[in-house]
Amino acid sequence: MNLKSKTAVVTGSTSGIGLAIARAFAKEGASIVINGLGAPDEIEKARAGIESEFGVKAVYSPADMTKPDQIEEMVRLGETTFGSVDILVNNAGIQFVSPIEDFPVEKWDQIIAINLNSAFHSIRAAVPGMKARKWGRIINTASAHSLVASPYKAAYVAAKHGITGLTKTVALELATHGITVNCISPGYVWTPLVEKQIPDTMKARGLTKEQVINDVMLEAQPTKQFVTVDQVAALAVFLSSDAASQITGANLSMDGGWTAK
Ligand code: NAD
């Protein structure tokens, strides 16, 4: 597939799934706006790596996904630098685990802001340009937790369920404008974030690495395998193709069978 004339903005693309998605779009020739938190030298390494490995242009937006004005600036950065924002991937996200009665109010607000509200703000900013060009792809990284719940993840599950509602609504609004709106719902994905939890969990529960992976992390996932970031990225690239032009308003699971149960 050739995305040479397209620009993709990927939020939360300084690591994990978002970085893999940004790199996958770059591989197809798209210009890239990366975004996310992290050490400046690491971010610059990721940005420069995209340019040198794939021969495309990449810029970094430091927009904080809790700040609506910065989110709008991120979209404008794509439009002013490259002339358009054609593909918008709302991927930034955080997690917090706590019983509901102890759930810190500021964590609830932060998760709803980053995992849900930011997608509203970026879509709102990007849609006029997509409508004018009669082409667009909006892809939201949801989660198996957009379809089912787990205890102690109230804010995350609420935000991810919200993302599917937002996806469906905007898909209907934009259906005749050449713009598709979908979400991808991964189960456990092997990201640095997940990998880093293993040693602590081994210690805390007195388990081996294999037990942590199979009995704790992959307990929900019938295939007993992690999803890879590249698999999620490949689906995002497919959703941006002409072959996917009739997929809209969908919530596509990639969870090793988790939500089939
Ligand atoms: P990650 O921690 O590797 O990446 C999260 C990204 O979001 C990072 O780039 C981080 O800098 C960015 N981010 C966090 N707060 C931000 C803020 N305020 N402003 C801007 N950027 C911010 O995690 P990941 O596993 O790659 O997760 C990416 C998305 O995938 C999230 O929406 C997550 O909910 C979803 N997801 C992950 C898994 C999994 O198992 N890893 C499963 C299902 C869904």
Coordinates of N, CA and C and ligand atoms in Angstrom, one line a residue, residues 12-18 35-38 63-66 91-94 114-115 141-144 156 160 186-189 191-194, ligand 1:
G12 N 0.5 9.5 21.6 CA 1.2 8.5 22.4 C 2.1 7.5 21.6
S13 N 2.9 8.1 20.7 CA 3.7 7.3 19.8 C 5.2 7.4 20.2
T14 N 5.5 7.7 21.4 CA 6.9 7.7 21.8 C 7.3 6.3 22.4
S15 N 6.3 5.4 22.5 CA 6.7 4.1 22.9 C 5.6 3.1 22.5
G16 N 5.8 1.8 22.7 CA 4.8 0.8 22.6 C 4.0 0.7 21.3
I17 N 2.7 0.6 21.5 CA 1.8 0.4 20.3 C 1.9 1.6 19.4
G18 N 1.9 2.8 20.0 CA 1.8 4.0 19.2 C 3.1 4.2 18.3
N35 N 3.9 11.9 18.9 CA 3.5 12.7 20.1 C 3.7 11.7 21.3
G36 N 3.9 12.3 22.5 CA 4.0 11.5 23.7 C 5.0 12.1 24.7
L37 N 5.0 11.5 25.8 CA 5.9 11.9 26.9 C 7.2 11.1 26.8
G38 N 8.2 11.6 27.5 CA 9.5 10.8 27.6 C 10.7 11.7 27.6
A63 N 2.4 17.8 22.6 CA 1.1 18.1 23.2 C 0.8 17.1 24.3
D64 N 0.3 17.7 25.4 CA -0.2 16.9 26.6 C -1.6 16.6 26.3
M65 N -1.9 15.3 26.3 CA -3.3 14.9 26.0 C -4.3 15.2 27.0
T66 N -3.9 15.9 28.1 CA -4.9 16.4 29.1 C -5.3 17.9 28.7
N91 N -4.2 7.1 20.4 CA -3.6 5.9 21.0 C -3.1 6.2 22.4
A92 N -2.8 7.5 22.8 CA -2.3 7.7 24.1 C -3.2 7.2 25.2
G93 N -2.6 6.6 26.2 CA -3.4 6.0 27.3 C -2.6 5.7 28.5
I94 N -3.2 5.7 29.6 CA -2.6 5.3 30.9 C -3.6 4.4 31.6
I114 N -7.1 11.6 29.3 CA -6.1 11.1 28.3 C -6.7 10.0 27.4
N115 N -7.4 9.1 28.0 CA -7.9 7.9 27.3 C -9.2 8.2 26.5
T141 N -7.2 3.5 19.5 CA -6.7 2.3 20.2 C -7.6 2.2 21.4
A142 N -8.5 1.2 21.3 CA -9.4 1.0 22.5 C -8.7 -0.1 23.3
S143 N -9.4 -1.2 23.6 CA -8.9 -2.3 24.4 C -10.0 -3.4 24.5
A144 N -9.6 -4.6 24.9 CA -10.6 -5.6 25.3 C -11.5 -5.0 26.4
Y156 N -10.4 3.2 33.5 CA -9.9 2.7 32.3 C -11.0 2.1 31.5
K160 N -12.5 3.4 28.0 CA -12.5 2.6 26.8 C -13.9 2.3 26.2
P186 N -7.1 -4.3 21.4 CA -6.1 -5.4 21.8 C -6.4 -6.0 23.1
G187 N -6.0 -7.2 23.3 CA -5.9 -7.8 24.6 C -4.5 -7.4 25.2
Y188 N -3.8 -8.3 25.9 CA -2.5 -8.0 26.4 C -1.5 -7.9 25.2
V189 N -0.8 -6.8 25.1 CA 0.1 -6.5 24.1 C 1.5 -6.5 24.7
T191 N 4.4 -4.9 25.4 CA 5.0 -3.6 25.3 C 6.0 -3.5 26.4
P192 N 6.9 -2.5 26.3 CA 7.9 -2.3 27.4 C 7.2 -2.2 28.8
L193 N 6.0 -1.5 28.7 CA 5.2 -1.3 29.9 C 4.8 -2.7 30.6
V194 N 4.4 -3.6 29.8 CA 4.0 -4.9 30.3 C 5.2 -5.7 30.7
Ligands
NAD1 P1 2.8 2.8 26.6 O1 2.9 3.3 28.0 O2 4.0 2.1 26.0 O3 2.5 4.0 25.6 C1 1.6 5.1 26.0 C2 1.9 6.3 25.2 O4 1.0 7.4 25.7 C3 3.3 6.8 25.5 O5 3.9 7.3 24.3 C4 3.1 7.9 26.5 O6 4.1 8.9 26.5 C5 1.8 8.5 26.0 N1 1.1 9.4 27.0 C6 0.8 9.1 28.3 N2 0.2 10.2 28.9 C7 0.3 11.1 27.9 C8 -0.1 12.5 27.9 N3 -0.7 13.1 29.0 N4 0.0 13.2 26.8 C9 0.6 12.7 25.7 N5 1.0 11.4 25.6 C10 0.8 10.6 26.7 O7 1.5 1.9 26.5 P2 0.9 1.0 25.3 O8 0.8 -0.3 25.9 O9 1.7 1.2 24.0 O10 -0.5 1.7 25.2 C11 -0.9 2.4 24.1 C12 -2.5 2.4 24.0 O11 -2.9 1.0 23.8 C13 -3.2 2.9 25.2 O12 -4.4 3.6 24.8 C14 -3.6 1.6 26.0 O13 -4.7 1.8 26.8 C15 -3.9 0.7 24.8 N6 -3.8 -0.8 25.1 C16 -2.7 -1.3 25.6 C17 -2.7 -2.7 25.8 C18 -1.4 -3.4 26.4 O14 -1.5 -4.6 26.8 N7 -0.2 -2.8 26.3 C19 -3.8 -3.4 25.7 C20 -5.0 -2.8 25.2 C21 -5.0 -1.5 24.9

